Amino acid sequence: MLGRLTPQQLRIARCVAEGATNREVALRLSVSPRTVDHHLRNVFAALGIRSRVELTRVLAAAGDGRHDG
């Protein structure tokens, strides 16, 4: 399921699943908050989810709880 995501989308998804805000993710990855928002919307669409809580569950179920950033 996570194979549908680009490497940047996966990095953003992991940060969000750790509880980071879009602004915190942007600072961590040296991109703008708007870029984070754009990628996060695409992550939600690709995974068929609607919330950060669901994203956390999907990553946990996939065994992808590692930190990358």
PDB file of C-alpha atoms in Angstrom:
ATOM      1  CA  MET A   1       0.000   0.000   0.000  1.00  0.00           C
ATOM      2  CA  LEU A   2       2.800   2.416   0.844  1.00  0.00           C
ATOM      3  CA  GLY A   3       4.405   1.569  -2.495  1.00  0.00           C
ATOM      4  CA  ARG A   4       1.928   3.999  -4.061  1.00  0.00           C
ATOM      5  CA  LEU A   5       3.715   6.913  -2.396  1.00  0.00           C
ATOM      6  CA  THR A   6       6.695   8.843  -3.702  1.00  0.00           C
ATOM      7  CA  PRO A   7       9.758   8.994  -1.439  1.00  0.00           C
ATOM      8  CA  GLN A   8       8.904  12.599  -0.464  1.00  0.00           C
ATOM      9  CA  GLN A   9       5.291  11.677   0.286  1.00  0.00           C
ATOM     10  CA  LEU A  10       6.483   8.805   2.468  1.00  0.00           C
ATOM     11  CA  ARG A  11       8.864  11.088   4.393  1.00  0.00           C
ATOM     12  CA  ILE A  12       6.028  13.536   5.000  1.00  0.00           C
ATOM     13  CA  ALA A  13       3.619  10.765   5.974  1.00  0.00           C
ATOM     14  CA  ARG A  14       6.086   9.400   8.532  1.00  0.00           C
ATOM     15  CA  CYS A  15       6.614  12.825  10.092  1.00  0.00           C
ATOM     16  CA  VAL A  16       2.871  13.439  10.309  1.00  0.00           C
ATOM     17  CA  ALA A  17       2.317   9.995  11.801  1.00  0.00           C
ATOM     18  CA  GLU A  18       4.843  10.912  14.502  1.00  0.00           C
ATOM     19  CA  GLY A  19       2.588  13.839  15.399  1.00  0.00           C
ATOM     20  CA  ALA A  20       4.361  16.698  13.634  1.00  0.00           C
ATOM     21  CA  THR A  21       2.343  19.625  12.325  1.00  0.00           C
ATOM     22  CA  ASN A  22       2.620  20.684   8.681  1.00  0.00           C
ATOM     23  CA  ARG A  23       4.823  23.577   9.777  1.00  0.00           C
ATOM     24  CA  GLU A  24       7.109  21.275  11.783  1.00  0.00           C
ATOM     25  CA  VAL A  25       7.364  18.870   8.852  1.00  0.00           C
ATOM     26  CA  ALA A  26       8.211  21.773   6.542  1.00  0.00           C
ATOM     27  CA  LEU A  27      11.012  22.913   8.825  1.00  0.00           C
ATOM     28  CA  ARG A  28      12.353  19.371   9.235  1.00  0.00           C
ATOM     29  CA  LEU A  29      12.390  18.664   5.497  1.00  0.00           C
ATOM     30  CA  SER A  30      13.326  22.166   4.311  1.00  0.00           C
ATOM     31  CA  VAL A  31      10.192  22.704   2.235  1.00  0.00           C
ATOM     32  CA  SER A  32       7.294  25.134   2.534  1.00  0.00           C
ATOM     33  CA  PRO A  33       4.188  24.348   4.608  1.00  0.00           C
ATOM     34  CA  ARG A  34       2.175  24.588   1.369  1.00  0.00           C
ATOM     35  CA  THR A  35       4.348  21.866  -0.158  1.00  0.00           C
ATOM     36  CA  VAL A  36       3.700  19.670   2.864  1.00  0.00           C
ATOM     37  CA  ASP A  37      -0.044  20.317   2.560  1.00  0.00           C
ATOM     38  CA  HIS A  38       0.029  19.442  -1.151  1.00  0.00           C
ATOM     39  CA  HIS A  39       1.899  16.178  -0.599  1.00  0.00           C
ATOM     40  CA  LEU A  40      -0.233  15.257   2.401  1.00  0.00           C
ATOM     41  CA  ARG A  41      -3.451  15.676   0.393  1.00  0.00           C
ATOM     42  CA  ASN A  42      -1.966  13.398  -2.270  1.00  0.00           C
ATOM     43  CA  VAL A  43      -0.954  10.864   0.394  1.00  0.00           C
ATOM     44  CA  PHE A  44      -4.513  10.802   1.742  1.00  0.00           C
ATOM     45  CA  ALA A  45      -5.907  10.330  -1.778  1.00  0.00           C
ATOM     46  CA  ALA A  46      -3.415   7.590  -2.681  1.00  0.00           C
ATOM     47  CA  LEU A  47      -4.130   5.662   0.507  1.00  0.00           C
ATOM     48  CA  GLY A  48      -7.883   6.296   0.502  1.00  0.00           C
ATOM     49  CA  ILE A  49      -7.863   7.920   3.923  1.00  0.00           C
ATOM     50  CA  ARG A  50      -9.201  11.166   5.359  1.00  0.00           C
ATOM     51  CA  SER A  51      -7.291  11.941   8.548  1.00  0.00           C
ATOM     52  CA  ARG A  52      -3.945  11.970  10.299  1.00  0.00           C
ATOM     53  CA  VAL A  53      -5.252   9.331  12.697  1.00  0.00           C
ATOM     54  CA  GLU A  54      -5.983   7.007   9.789  1.00  0.00           C
ATOM     55  CA  LEU A  55      -2.536   7.753   8.360  1.00  0.00           C
ATOM     56  CA  THR A  56      -0.913   6.738  11.633  1.00  0.00           C
ATOM     57  CA  ARG A  57      -2.905   3.484  11.638  1.00  0.00           C
ATOM     58  CA  VAL A  58      -1.976   2.689   8.023  1.00  0.00           C
ATOM     59  CA  LEU A  59       1.732   3.242   8.675  1.00  0.00           C
ATOM     60  CA  ALA A  60       1.591   1.179  11.869  1.00  0.00           C
ATOM     61  CA  ALA A  61      -0.231  -1.650  10.086  1.00  0.00           C
ATOM     62  CA  ALA A  62       2.405  -1.584   7.349  1.00  0.00           C
ATOM     63  CA  GLY A  63       5.117  -1.859   9.981  1.00  0.00           C
ATOM     64  CA  ASP A  64       6.467   1.540   8.999  1.00  0.00           C
ATOM     65  CA  GLY A  65       6.875   3.331  12.278  1.00  0.00           C
ATOM     66  CA  ARG A  66      10.511   4.250  11.735  1.00  0.00           C
ATOM     67  CA  HIS A  67      11.757   7.814  11.891  1.00  0.00           C
ATOM     68  CA  ASP A  68      13.127   9.321   8.677  1.00  0.00           C
ATOM     69  CA  GLY A  69      14.238  12.890   8.825  1.00  0.00           C
TER      70      GLY A  69
END
